[in-house]
């Protein structure tokens, strides 16, 4: 059972990172290793290589390289671009171009404080504006102790910031998985005092440090004012990771008993990585990086061999250990081949290392859990599994709550009350809204099913809703756009949805629905229901959706809900015969009192909840 919530969490990662547009292609670059200044390079007094489509890796021993490439605006209006060098750990960058006969010069220093950067981003980033139909040549001088590369991308500015948001979500969930596993296994160590757990927790901690340093998060989020180079700390962390995973393997595989010679080999390797970690501040960066090219495959093969030997000797939990290393290997290979443009771009390729390590630590955790199952009595096993499920569900609940709005709308023309009551710790209902100057857009949705799987799919509904923002004033088109997205993103699951656009200037309500229940308007002491039938989302990609419009008056109260509010209260009765008699006695109460009283009255009628419940009331002022 512990496997299910962890895999569901990881599916959530894949759903998030797989949405959105593809990355822009890298520009055709030319390069030279000549020692020239910017003025000399711009004057073309150097010999350039031929243009290469994806050539950006220049090895470990060159100290610097000049590259040039073109940025083209093919449109008849000015456009803003972002030039990104995807190397958060680079030492120095000088970039320049000519504008109106003058040289524009911009610099980047990896040791400078994060707050001093022109654009607050993890990688070196530069803003560039091109006039209509303009082509501009960019020159960049890159210095780096270690791997020397020039992985530039040219972004349209909106696409760049959209991708940043998606990357933050993906990396946030990735780090969340690691932290959840770290805390969980640390608690188990406190309970059972098993050495393998503490080594595993130390390995997880160094993984977090590795990727926060490698991805630029450490400097951005923790020490934005500090002027330091992250490289020595990264090398310490990487070698410490290999040291702690070696210690974990020694304790987990119990090599000292089954093969003392293999145990000594792993132990000597662990000592070697510890020494490398201590010397990381003294050794040249390119030496350390080149050594890692050989030490990582060596450690991988050594521990895979140890795991296979342990499995052959009857340690069945070693199967998880072997699978963990295999998934990490596949992830690293996919990431490397994608960056080298040897395989087509894919979600797995872009996030190969994160996906590989996420699977690795999950499988390591499962291996530890299985080993513990052999050591503890049956009753302790049951309690441990229950605790695991609760913790994972709580983690999933917190993740889901982050996809719901964290505050109610701030609008002088309307007030909103919401009650979100999932059947279990998490549910498949979803709501969100757009606020803008002269209107308000509200969506409410219900994913078929309950629990973790429905909750994860509700995150896909949020993505579909946010992607359809351009249709925020046209409910029919917005629902159709959501349907097209969900038809390609959901499998064997459907969604009911209703979207409401309140035009607060002309006082009109435009709405469209896809299988959602009718909504109510309470006006002058009377109740009226409205509906706009439509096919559920996720069934047929070319479905169109009707849009209706009704007038709004000051004092109107809209009551919007999912079918869990009234279903299973009176078998065979329609929603009007259930809700109208419960609303009429409280129709004159204030919004907050009305909202809570309606829920209370319906809960007294409900013997057992069988579905998620979402209730939204909107008062027009």
Coordinates of C-alpha atoms in Angstrom, one line a residue:
X1 CA 0.0 0.0 0.0
X2 CA 2.9 2.4 0.7
X3 CA 3.8 2.2 -3.0
X4 CA 0.5 3.7 -4.3
X5 CA 0.6 7.2 -2.8
X6 CA 4.2 7.7 -3.7
X7 CA 3.7 6.7 -7.3
X8 CA 0.6 9.0 -7.4
X9 CA 2.7 11.8 -6.1
X10 CA 5.3 11.2 -8.9
X11 CA 2.5 11.1 -11.6
X12 CA 1.6 14.5 -10.3
X13 CA 5.1 15.7 -11.2
X14 CA 4.8 14.3 -14.7
X15 CA 1.4 16.0 -15.2
X16 CA 2.8 19.4 -14.2
X17 CA 5.9 19.4 -16.1
X18 CA 4.5 17.9 -19.3
X19 CA 2.1 20.8 -19.9
X20 CA 3.0 23.9 -21.9
X21 CA 4.9 24.7 -25.0
X22 CA 8.1 23.1 -26.1
X23 CA 11.4 24.8 -25.4
X24 CA 12.7 27.1 -28.1
X25 CA 15.5 25.6 -30.2
X26 CA 19.0 26.6 -29.5
X27 CA 20.4 29.1 -32.0
X28 CA 23.0 28.3 -34.7
X29 CA 26.3 29.4 -33.1
X30 CA 29.8 30.0 -34.3
X31 CA 32.7 30.0 -31.9
X32 CA 36.4 30.8 -31.6
X33 CA 39.0 30.4 -28.8
X34 CA 40.9 33.5 -29.8
X35 CA 41.8 35.9 -27.0
X36 CA 40.1 39.1 -28.2
X37 CA 38.1 41.9 -26.6
X38 CA 34.5 42.7 -27.4
X39 CA 35.3 45.5 -29.8
X40 CA 37.7 43.3 -31.8
X41 CA 35.2 40.4 -32.0
X42 CA 32.4 42.7 -33.2
X43 CA 34.7 44.1 -35.8
X44 CA 35.0 40.5 -37.1
X45 CA 38.8 40.4 -36.7
X46 CA 38.6 36.8 -35.7
X47 CA 38.2 33.5 -37.5
X48 CA 34.9 31.8 -36.6
X49 CA 34.0 28.2 -37.0
X50 CA 31.1 27.1 -39.3
X51 CA 27.6 27.5 -37.8
X52 CA 26.6 24.5 -35.7
X53 CA 22.9 23.8 -35.0
X54 CA 23.4 22.3 -31.5
X55 CA 27.2 22.7 -30.9
X56 CA 27.6 24.2 -27.4
X57 CA 29.8 21.8 -25.4
X58 CA 33.6 22.7 -25.6
X59 CA 35.1 20.3 -23.1
X60 CA 36.7 20.7 -19.7
X61 CA 40.1 22.1 -20.4
X62 CA 39.5 25.3 -22.4
X63 CA 39.3 28.4 -20.1
X64 CA 37.0 30.5 -22.3
X65 CA 35.2 30.7 -25.6
X66 CA 33.7 33.4 -27.8
X67 CA 30.4 32.5 -29.5
X68 CA 28.1 34.4 -31.8
X69 CA 24.6 33.9 -33.0
X70 CA 21.7 35.8 -34.5
X71 CA 18.3 36.8 -33.1
X72 CA 15.7 37.5 -35.7
X73 CA 12.4 39.4 -35.4
X74 CA 10.3 38.3 -38.3
X75 CA 7.3 40.4 -37.3
X76 CA 6.3 43.9 -38.3
X77 CA 6.4 45.3 -34.8
X78 CA 9.0 45.5 -32.0
X79 CA 9.4 42.4 -29.9
X80 CA 11.1 41.7 -26.5
X81 CA 13.3 38.7 -26.2
X82 CA 15.1 37.0 -23.4
X83 CA 18.6 35.5 -24.0
X84 CA 19.2 32.7 -21.5
X85 CA 22.4 30.8 -20.9
X86 CA 21.3 27.6 -19.2
X87 CA 24.4 27.4 -16.9
X88 CA 23.6 28.7 -13.4
X89 CA 27.2 27.7 -12.3
X90 CA 29.2 29.5 -15.0
X91 CA 32.0 31.8 -13.7
X92 CA 31.8 34.8 -16.0
X93 CA 29.8 35.9 -19.1
X94 CA 30.3 39.0 -21.2
X95 CA 27.6 39.6 -23.8
X96 CA 27.3 42.4 -26.3
X97 CA 25.6 43.6 -29.5
X98 CA 25.4 46.7 -31.6
X99 CA 22.4 49.0 -31.3
X100 CA 22.2 52.3 -33.3
X101 CA 25.9 52.2 -33.9
X102 CA 26.8 51.8 -30.2
X103 CA 28.0 48.6 -28.5
X104 CA 25.7 47.4 -25.7
X105 CA 27.8 45.5 -23.1
X106 CA 26.4 43.3 -20.3
X107 CA 28.2 41.1 -17.8
X108 CA 27.5 38.3 -15.4
X109 CA 29.7 37.1 -12.5
X110 CA 28.8 33.8 -10.9
X111 CA 30.3 34.9 -7.6
X112 CA 28.3 38.1 -7.4
X113 CA 25.2 38.3 -5.2
X114 CA 21.9 37.2 -6.7
X115 CA 20.2 40.5 -6.0
X116 CA 22.7 42.3 -8.3
X117 CA 21.4 40.5 -11.4
X118 CA 19.5 42.4 -14.0
X119 CA 16.8 39.8 -14.3
X120 CA 16.2 37.7 -11.1
X121 CA 16.7 34.3 -12.6
X122 CA 18.9 31.3 -11.7
X123 CA 20.8 31.4 -15.0
X124 CA 22.4 34.3 -16.8
X125 CA 19.6 36.1 -18.5
X126 CA 19.5 39.2 -20.7
X127 CA 16.7 41.4 -22.1
X128 CA 16.8 42.3 -25.7
X129 CA 14.4 44.4 -27.8
X130 CA 14.4 44.1 -31.6
X131 CA 12.8 46.5 -34.1
X132 CA 10.4 45.2 -36.8
X133 CA 12.1 42.8 -39.1
X134 CA 15.4 43.4 -37.4
X135 CA 18.2 40.8 -37.2
X136 CA 20.8 41.3 -34.5
X137 CA 24.1 39.5 -34.0
X138 CA 24.9 38.6 -30.4
X139 CA 28.5 38.0 -29.2
X140 CA 29.2 36.3 -25.9
X141 CA 32.4 35.5 -24.1
X142 CA 32.1 32.7 -21.6
X143 CA 34.7 31.8 -18.9
X144 CA 34.3 28.8 -16.7
X145 CA 36.6 26.6 -14.6
X146 CA 35.2 23.2 -15.4
X147 CA 32.9 22.3 -18.2
X148 CA 32.9 25.0 -20.8
X149 CA 29.6 25.3 -22.8
X150 CA 27.3 27.8 -24.3
X151 CA 23.7 26.4 -24.1
X152 CA 21.9 29.6 -25.1
X153 CA 18.1 29.8 -25.7
X154 CA 16.2 32.7 -27.3
X155 CA 12.8 33.2 -25.7
X156 CA 9.9 35.4 -26.4
X157 CA 9.5 37.2 -23.1
X158 CA 6.0 35.8 -22.3
X159 CA 7.0 32.2 -23.1
X160 CA 10.1 32.6 -20.9
X161 CA 8.1 33.7 -17.8
X162 CA 5.5 31.0 -18.4
X163 CA 8.2 28.3 -18.6
X164 CA 9.8 29.7 -15.3
X165 CA 6.4 29.3 -13.5
X166 CA 6.1 25.7 -14.8
X167 CA 9.7 24.9 -13.8
X168 CA 9.2 26.2 -10.3
X169 CA 6.1 24.1 -9.9
X170 CA 7.9 21.0 -11.2
X171 CA 11.0 21.5 -9.1
X172 CA 8.9 22.5 -6.0
X173 CA 7.1 19.2 -6.2
X174 CA 10.4 17.3 -6.8
X175 CA 11.9 18.9 -3.7
X176 CA 8.7 18.3 -1.8
X177 CA 9.0 14.5 -2.5
X178 CA 12.6 14.5 -1.3
X179 CA 11.7 16.4 1.9
X180 CA 8.7 14.2 2.6
X181 CA 10.8 11.1 2.3
X182 CA 13.6 12.6 4.3
X183 CA 11.3 13.5 7.2
X184 CA 9.5 10.1 7.0
X185 CA 12.6 8.0 7.1
X186 CA 14.2 10.2 9.8
X187 CA 11.2 9.5 12.0
X188 CA 11.6 5.7 11.3
X189 CA 15.3 6.0 12.3
X190 CA 14.4 7.6 15.6
X191 CA 12.0 4.7 16.2
X192 CA 14.1 1.7 15.2
X193 CA 17.7 3.1 15.3
X194 CA 18.7 1.2 12.1
X195 CA 21.9 2.6 10.6
X196 CA 20.7 2.2 7.0
X197 CA 18.0 4.8 7.7
X198 CA 20.3 7.5 8.9
X199 CA 22.7 7.0 5.9
X200 CA 19.7 7.2 3.6
X201 CA 18.5 10.4 5.2
X202 CA 22.0 11.9 4.9
X203 CA 22.0 10.9 1.2
X204 CA 18.6 12.6 0.7
X205 CA 19.9 15.7 2.4
X206 CA 22.9 15.9 0.1
X207 CA 20.6 15.3 -2.9
X208 CA 18.6 18.4 -1.9
X209 CA 21.7 20.4 -1.6
X210 CA 23.1 19.1 -4.9
X211 CA 20.0 20.2 -6.9
X212 CA 19.6 23.4 -5.1
X213 CA 23.2 24.3 -6.0
X214 CA 23.2 22.9 -9.5
X215 CA 19.9 24.5 -10.4
X216 CA 20.7 27.9 -8.8
X217 CA 18.0 27.7 -6.2
X218 CA 20.4 27.9 -3.2
X219 CA 21.8 31.3 -4.1
X220 CA 18.4 32.6 -5.3
X221 CA 16.3 31.6 -2.3
X222 CA 18.7 31.2 0.6
X223 CA 21.7 33.6 0.2
X224 CA 20.7 36.2 -2.4
X225 CA 23.0 38.9 -0.9
X226 CA 26.1 36.7 -0.5
X227 CA 28.9 37.0 -2.9
X228 CA 30.2 33.4 -3.3
X229 CA 31.0 30.8 -6.0
X230 CA 28.8 27.7 -5.5
X231 CA 31.2 25.4 -7.2
X232 CA 33.3 24.2 -4.3
X233 CA 30.2 23.6 -2.3
X234 CA 28.6 21.6 -5.2
X235 CA 31.7 19.4 -5.4
X236 CA 31.6 18.8 -1.7
X237 CA 27.9 17.9 -1.9
X238 CA 28.2 15.6 -4.9
X239 CA 31.1 13.6 -3.4
X240 CA 29.3 13.5 0.0
X241 CA 26.2 12.0 -1.8
X242 CA 28.3 9.2 -3.2
X243 CA 29.9 8.6 0.2
X244 CA 26.6 8.4 2.0
X245 CA 24.9 6.2 -0.7
X246 CA 27.9 3.9 -0.3
X247 CA 27.5 3.8 3.5
X248 CA 23.7 3.2 3.0
X249 CA 24.5 0.3 0.6
X250 CA 26.9 -1.3 3.1
X251 CA 24.3 -1.2 5.9
X252 CA 21.4 -2.2 3.7
X253 CA 23.0 -5.1 1.8
X254 CA 24.8 -6.4 4.9
X255 CA 27.9 -7.0 2.8
X256 CA 30.1 -7.5 5.8
X257 CA 28.4 -10.9 6.4
X258 CA 27.8 -12.2 2.9
X259 CA 31.0 -11.0 1.1
X260 CA 33.7 -9.3 3.2
X261 CA 35.9 -8.7 0.1
X262 CA 33.1 -6.7 -1.7
X263 CA 32.4 -4.9 1.6
X264 CA 36.1 -3.7 1.7
X265 CA 35.9 -2.5 -1.9
X266 CA 32.8 -0.4 -1.2
X267 CA 34.3 0.9 2.1
X268 CA 37.5 2.0 0.4
X269 CA 35.4 3.8 -2.3
X270 CA 33.4 5.5 0.5
X271 CA 36.7 6.7 2.1
X272 CA 37.9 7.9 -1.3
X273 CA 34.8 10.0 -1.9
X274 CA 35.1 11.4 1.6
X275 CA 38.7 12.6 0.8
X276 CA 37.5 14.1 -2.5
X277 CA 34.8 16.0 -0.6
X278 CA 37.4 17.4 1.8
X279 CA 39.7 18.4 -1.1
X280 CA 37.0 20.0 -3.2
X281 CA 38.0 23.5 -2.1
X282 CA 41.7 22.9 -3.1
X283 CA 41.5 21.0 -6.4
X284 CA 40.9 22.8 -9.7
X285 CA 37.3 22.6 -10.8
X286 CA 37.9 20.9 -14.1
X287 CA 39.9 18.1 -12.3
X288 CA 36.9 17.5 -10.0
X289 CA 34.4 17.5 -12.8
X290 CA 36.4 15.2 -15.0
X291 CA 37.0 12.8 -12.0
X292 CA 33.2 12.6 -11.5
X293 CA 32.8 11.4 -15.1
X294 CA 34.7 8.3 -14.1
X295 CA 33.8 7.9 -10.4
X296 CA 30.0 8.0 -10.9
X297 CA 30.0 5.1 -13.4
X298 CA 32.5 3.2 -11.2
X299 CA 30.3 3.6 -8.1
X300 CA 27.2 2.7 -10.1
X301 CA 28.7 -0.5 -11.4
X302 CA 30.2 -1.4 -8.0
X303 CA 26.9 -1.0 -6.1
X304 CA 24.9 -2.7 -8.9
X305 CA 27.2 -5.6 -8.6
X306 CA 26.9 -5.6 -4.8
X307 CA 23.1 -5.5 -5.1
X308 CA 23.0 -8.3 -7.6
X309 CA 25.3 -10.5 -5.4
X310 CA 23.1 -9.7 -2.3
X311 CA 20.0 -10.6 -4.3
X312 CA 21.5 -13.9 -5.5
X313 CA 22.3 -14.7 -1.8
X314 CA 18.7 -14.4 -0.9
X315 CA 18.2 -10.8 0.2
X316 CA 15.0 -10.2 -1.7
X317 CA 14.7 -6.6 -0.7
X318 CA 17.8 -6.0 -2.9
X319 CA 15.5 -6.1 -6.0
X320 CA 14.3 -2.6 -5.1
X321 CA 17.9 -1.5 -4.6
X322 CA 18.9 -2.7 -8.1
X323 CA 15.8 -1.1 -9.7
X324 CA 16.6 2.2 -7.9
X325 CA 20.0 2.4 -9.5
X326 CA 18.7 1.4 -12.9
X327 CA 16.1 4.1 -12.9
X328 CA 18.7 6.7 -11.9
X329 CA 21.0 5.5 -14.7
X330 CA 18.2 5.7 -17.3
X331 CA 17.3 9.2 -16.1
X332 CA 20.9 10.5 -16.3
X333 CA 21.3 9.0 -19.8
X334 CA 18.1 10.5 -21.0
X335 CA 19.0 13.9 -19.6
X336 CA 22.5 13.8 -21.1
X337 CA 21.3 12.7 -24.6
X338 CA 18.6 15.3 -24.6
X339 CA 21.0 18.1 -23.7
X340 CA 23.3 16.9 -26.4
X341 CA 20.4 16.8 -28.9
X342 CA 21.0 13.2 -29.7
X343 CA 17.4 12.3 -28.9
X344 CA 14.2 14.3 -29.5
X345 CA 13.0 16.6 -26.7
X346 CA 10.6 15.1 -24.2
X347 CA 9.5 15.7 -20.6
X348 CA 11.5 12.7 -19.4
X349 CA 14.5 14.0 -21.2
X350 CA 14.4 17.5 -19.9
X351 CA 13.8 16.3 -16.3
X352 CA 15.6 13.0 -16.6
X353 CA 17.9 13.5 -13.6
X354 CA 15.1 14.7 -11.4
X355 CA 12.8 11.9 -12.5
X356 CA 15.6 9.3 -12.1
X357 CA 16.6 10.5 -8.6
X358 CA 12.9 10.8 -7.5
X359 CA 12.3 7.2 -8.6
X360 CA 15.6 6.2 -7.0
X361 CA 14.9 7.6 -3.6
X362 CA 11.3 6.3 -3.6
X363 CA 12.6 2.8 -4.5
X364 CA 15.4 3.1 -1.8
X365 CA 12.7 4.0 0.7
X366 CA 10.6 1.0 -0.4
X367 CA 13.6 -1.2 -0.1
X368 CA 14.2 0.0 3.4
X369 CA 10.5 -0.5 4.2
X370 CA 10.7 -4.1 2.9
X371 CA 13.8 -4.8 5.0
X372 CA 12.1 -3.4 8.0
X373 CA 9.1 -5.7 7.4
X374 CA 11.5 -8.7 7.7
X375 CA 12.8 -7.3 11.0
X376 CA 9.7 -6.3 12.9
X377 CA 6.7 -8.2 14.0
X378 CA 3.4 -8.3 12.1
X379 CA 1.6 -5.8 14.3
X380 CA 4.4 -3.2 13.9
X381 CA 4.3 -3.7 10.1
X382 CA 0.6 -2.8 10.0
X383 CA 1.1 0.3 12.1
X384 CA 4.0 1.4 10.0
X385 CA 2.0 1.1 6.8
X386 CA -0.9 3.0 8.2
X387 CA 1.4 5.8 9.3
X388 CA 2.9 5.9 5.8
X389 CA -0.4 6.2 4.1
X390 CA -1.6 9.0 6.5
X391 CA 1.6 11.0 5.9
X392 CA 1.5 10.6 2.2
X393 CA -2.1 11.5 2.0
X394 CA -1.4 14.6 4.2
X395 CA 1.4 15.5 1.8
X396 CA -1.0 15.0 -1.1
X397 CA -3.6 17.1 0.7
X398 CA -1.2 20.0 1.1
X399 CA -0.2 19.8 -2.5
X400 CA -3.8 19.8 -3.6
X401 CA -4.7 22.8 -1.4
X402 CA -2.0 24.7 -3.2
X403 CA -3.8 24.4 -6.5
X404 CA -6.9 26.0 -5.0
X405 CA -7.1 29.8 -4.5
X406 CA -5.4 30.8 -1.3
X407 CA -7.7 33.8 -0.7
X408 CA -11.1 35.1 -1.7
X409 CA -11.5 37.8 -4.4
X410 CA -11.1 41.4 -3.4
X411 CA -13.8 43.1 -5.3
X412 CA -16.1 46.0 -4.1
X413 CA -18.9 44.8 -6.4
X414 CA -19.2 41.2 -5.1
X415 CA -18.3 39.0 -2.1
X416 CA -17.7 35.3 -2.2
X417 CA -18.0 32.5 0.3
X418 CA -16.6 29.0 -0.4
X419 CA -16.8 25.6 1.4
X420 CA -14.6 22.8 0.0
X421 CA -15.4 19.4 1.7
X422 CA -13.6 16.4 0.1
X423 CA -15.0 13.0 0.8
X424 CA -11.5 11.8 1.9
X425 CA -8.4 13.9 2.9
X426 CA -8.3 15.0 -0.7
X427 CA -10.9 15.1 -3.5
X428 CA -11.7 15.6 -7.1
X429 CA -13.6 18.9 -6.9
X430 CA -11.9 22.1 -8.0
X431 CA -12.7 25.8 -8.3
X432 CA -10.7 28.9 -9.4
X433 CA -11.3 32.4 -10.6
X434 CA -10.0 35.3 -12.6
X435 CA -10.2 38.8 -11.3
X436 CA -9.9 41.8 -13.7
X437 CA -11.0 45.5 -13.7
X438 CA -14.5 45.2 -15.0
X439 CA -15.4 41.6 -14.5
X440 CA -15.0 38.3 -12.7
X441 CA -14.6 34.8 -14.0
X442 CA -15.4 31.7 -11.9
X443 CA -14.9 28.0 -12.7
X444 CA -16.2 25.0 -10.7
X445 CA -15.4 21.4 -11.7
X446 CA -15.9 17.9 -10.5
X447 CA -13.5 15.1 -11.6
X448 CA -15.2 11.7 -11.7
X449 CA -14.1 9.4 -8.9
X450 CA -12.7 10.2 -5.5
X451 CA -9.5 10.3 -3.5
X452 CA -5.9 10.7 -4.6
X453 CA -6.3 9.9 -8.3
X454 CA -9.2 12.3 -8.7
X455 CA -7.3 14.9 -6.8
X456 CA -4.2 14.6 -9.1
X457 CA -6.4 14.9 -12.1
X458 CA -8.0 18.1 -10.7
X459 CA -4.5 19.7 -10.9
X460 CA -4.7 19.0 -14.7
X461 CA -8.1 20.8 -14.7
X462 CA -6.4 23.8 -13.2
X463 CA -3.8 23.8 -15.9
X464 CA -6.5 23.5 -18.5
X465 CA -8.4 26.5 -17.0
X466 CA -5.3 28.7 -16.7
X467 CA -4.2 27.8 -20.3
X468 CA -7.7 29.0 -21.5
X469 CA -7.3 32.4 -19.9
X470 CA -7.5 34.2 -23.3
X471 CA -11.2 33.2 -23.4
X472 CA -12.0 34.4 -19.9
X473 CA -14.9 36.7 -21.2
X474 CA -16.4 33.9 -23.4
X475 CA -17.5 31.0 -21.3
X476 CA -18.4 28.8 -24.3
X477 CA -15.0 29.1 -25.9
X478 CA -13.2 28.7 -22.6
X479 CA -15.0 25.4 -21.8
X480 CA -14.3 24.2 -25.3
X481 CA -10.6 25.0 -24.9
X482 CA -10.5 23.2 -21.6
X483 CA -12.2 20.2 -23.2
X484 CA -9.6 20.0 -26.0
X485 CA -6.7 20.1 -23.5
X486 CA -8.3 17.5 -21.2
X487 CA -9.1 15.1 -24.0
X488 CA -5.3 14.7 -24.5
X489 CA -4.4 14.8 -20.8
X490 CA -6.9 12.5 -19.0
X491 CA -7.3 8.8 -19.5
X492 CA -10.5 6.9 -18.6
X493 CA -11.8 9.9 -16.5
X494 CA -14.2 12.8 -17.2
X495 CA -14.9 16.2 -15.8
X496 CA -18.1 18.2 -15.2
X497 CA -17.4 22.0 -15.3
X498 CA -19.2 25.3 -15.3
X499 CA -17.7 28.7 -16.0
X500 CA -19.3 32.0 -15.2
X501 CA -18.3 35.4 -16.5
X502 CA -19.8 38.3 -14.5
X503 CA -19.7 41.5 -16.5
X504 CA -19.9 44.0 -13.6
X505 CA -20.2 47.0 -15.9
X506 CA -23.2 45.9 -18.0
X507 CA -24.5 43.8 -15.1
X508 CA -24.8 40.6 -17.1
X509 CA -23.9 37.0 -16.3
X510 CA -22.6 34.9 -19.2
X511 CA -22.2 31.1 -18.4
X512 CA -21.6 27.8 -20.0
X513 CA -21.6 24.3 -18.6
X514 CA -20.4 20.7 -19.4
X515 CA -22.5 18.3 -17.3
X516 CA -22.5 20.5 -14.2
X517 CA -25.6 20.9 -12.0
X518 CA -27.8 23.9 -12.5
X519 CA -27.0 26.9 -10.3
X520 CA -29.4 29.1 -8.4
X521 CA -30.1 32.8 -8.1
X522 CA -31.8 34.2 -5.0
X523 CA -33.5 37.5 -5.9
X524 CA -36.1 39.5 -4.0
X525 CA -37.0 36.5 -1.8
X526 CA -37.4 34.1 -4.7
X527 CA -35.3 31.3 -6.0
X528 CA -34.7 30.5 -9.7
X529 CA -32.5 27.8 -11.2
X530 CA -30.5 28.1 -14.5
X531 CA -28.7 25.5 -16.6
X532 CA -26.8 25.2 -19.9
X533 CA -26.5 21.6 -20.9
X534 CA -23.2 20.3 -22.4
X535 CA -21.2 17.1 -22.8
X536 CA -18.7 16.3 -20.1
X537 CA -15.1 17.3 -20.7
X538 CA -12.7 14.6 -21.9
X539 CA -15.2 12.7 -24.0
X540 CA -15.0 14.2 -27.5
X541 CA -12.3 16.8 -28.4
X542 CA -14.4 18.6 -31.0
X543 CA -17.4 19.3 -28.8
X544 CA -18.8 22.8 -28.8
X545 CA -20.5 24.4 -25.8
X546 CA -23.5 26.7 -25.7
X547 CA -23.3 30.0 -23.9
X548 CA -26.2 31.7 -22.2
X549 CA -26.6 35.2 -20.8
X550 CA -28.9 36.6 -18.0
X551 CA -29.1 40.0 -16.4
X552 CA -27.7 40.6 -12.9
X553 CA -29.2 42.9 -10.3
X554 CA -27.7 44.4 -7.2
X555 CA -28.6 42.2 -4.2
X556 CA -28.6 39.0 -6.3
X557 CA -27.1 35.9 -4.6
X558 CA -25.7 33.2 -6.8
X559 CA -25.5 29.7 -5.3
X560 CA -23.1 27.4 -7.2
X561 CA -22.3 23.8 -6.2
X562 CA -21.2 20.4 -7.3
X563 CA -23.7 17.5 -7.2
X564 CA -22.3 16.1 -3.9
X565 CA -24.2 18.9 -2.2
X566 CA -27.6 17.3 -2.8
X567 CA -27.1 13.8 -4.1
X568 CA -28.1 10.8 -1.9
X569 CA -30.3 13.0 0.4
X570 CA -33.6 11.9 -1.0
X571 CA -33.6 9.0 -3.4
X572 CA -35.5 9.8 -6.6
X573 CA -36.0 13.5 -5.8
X574 CA -34.6 16.2 -8.1
X575 CA -32.3 18.9 -6.7
X576 CA -35.0 21.6 -6.6
X577 CA -37.3 19.6 -4.3
X578 CA -34.3 19.1 -2.0
X579 CA -32.6 22.5 -2.0
X580 CA -35.6 25.0 -2.4
X581 CA -37.3 23.9 0.9
X582 CA -34.0 24.2 2.7
X583 CA -33.1 27.7 1.3
X584 CA -36.5 29.4 1.7
X585 CA -36.4 29.6 5.5
X586 CA -32.9 31.1 5.5
X587 CA -33.2 33.3 2.4
X588 CA -33.0 36.6 4.3
X589 CA -29.9 35.8 6.3
X590 CA -26.5 37.5 5.6
X591 CA -24.2 35.8 3.2
X592 CA -22.0 34.1 5.8
X593 CA -24.9 32.9 7.9
X594 CA -26.9 31.7 4.8
X595 CA -23.9 29.8 3.6
X596 CA -23.2 28.0 6.9
X597 CA -26.9 27.4 7.7
X598 CA -27.5 25.8 4.3
X599 CA -24.6 23.3 4.8
X600 CA -25.8 22.6 8.4
X601 CA -29.4 21.9 7.2
X602 CA -28.3 19.6 4.4
X603 CA -25.8 17.7 6.6
X604 CA -28.6 16.8 9.0
X605 CA -30.4 15.1 6.1
X606 CA -27.2 13.3 5.0
X607 CA -26.6 9.9 6.7
X608 CA -23.3 9.1 4.8
X609 CA -21.2 11.3 2.5
X610 CA -20.6 9.6 -0.8
X611 CA -19.0 12.4 -2.8
X612 CA -16.9 15.6 -2.6
X613 CA -18.9 18.8 -1.8
X614 CA -18.1 22.3 -3.0
X615 CA -20.5 25.2 -2.3
X616 CA -19.9 28.7 -3.5
X617 CA -22.1 31.7 -2.9
X618 CA -21.7 35.1 -4.6
X619 CA -23.4 38.3 -3.5
X620 CA -23.7 41.1 -6.0
X621 CA -23.4 44.6 -4.5

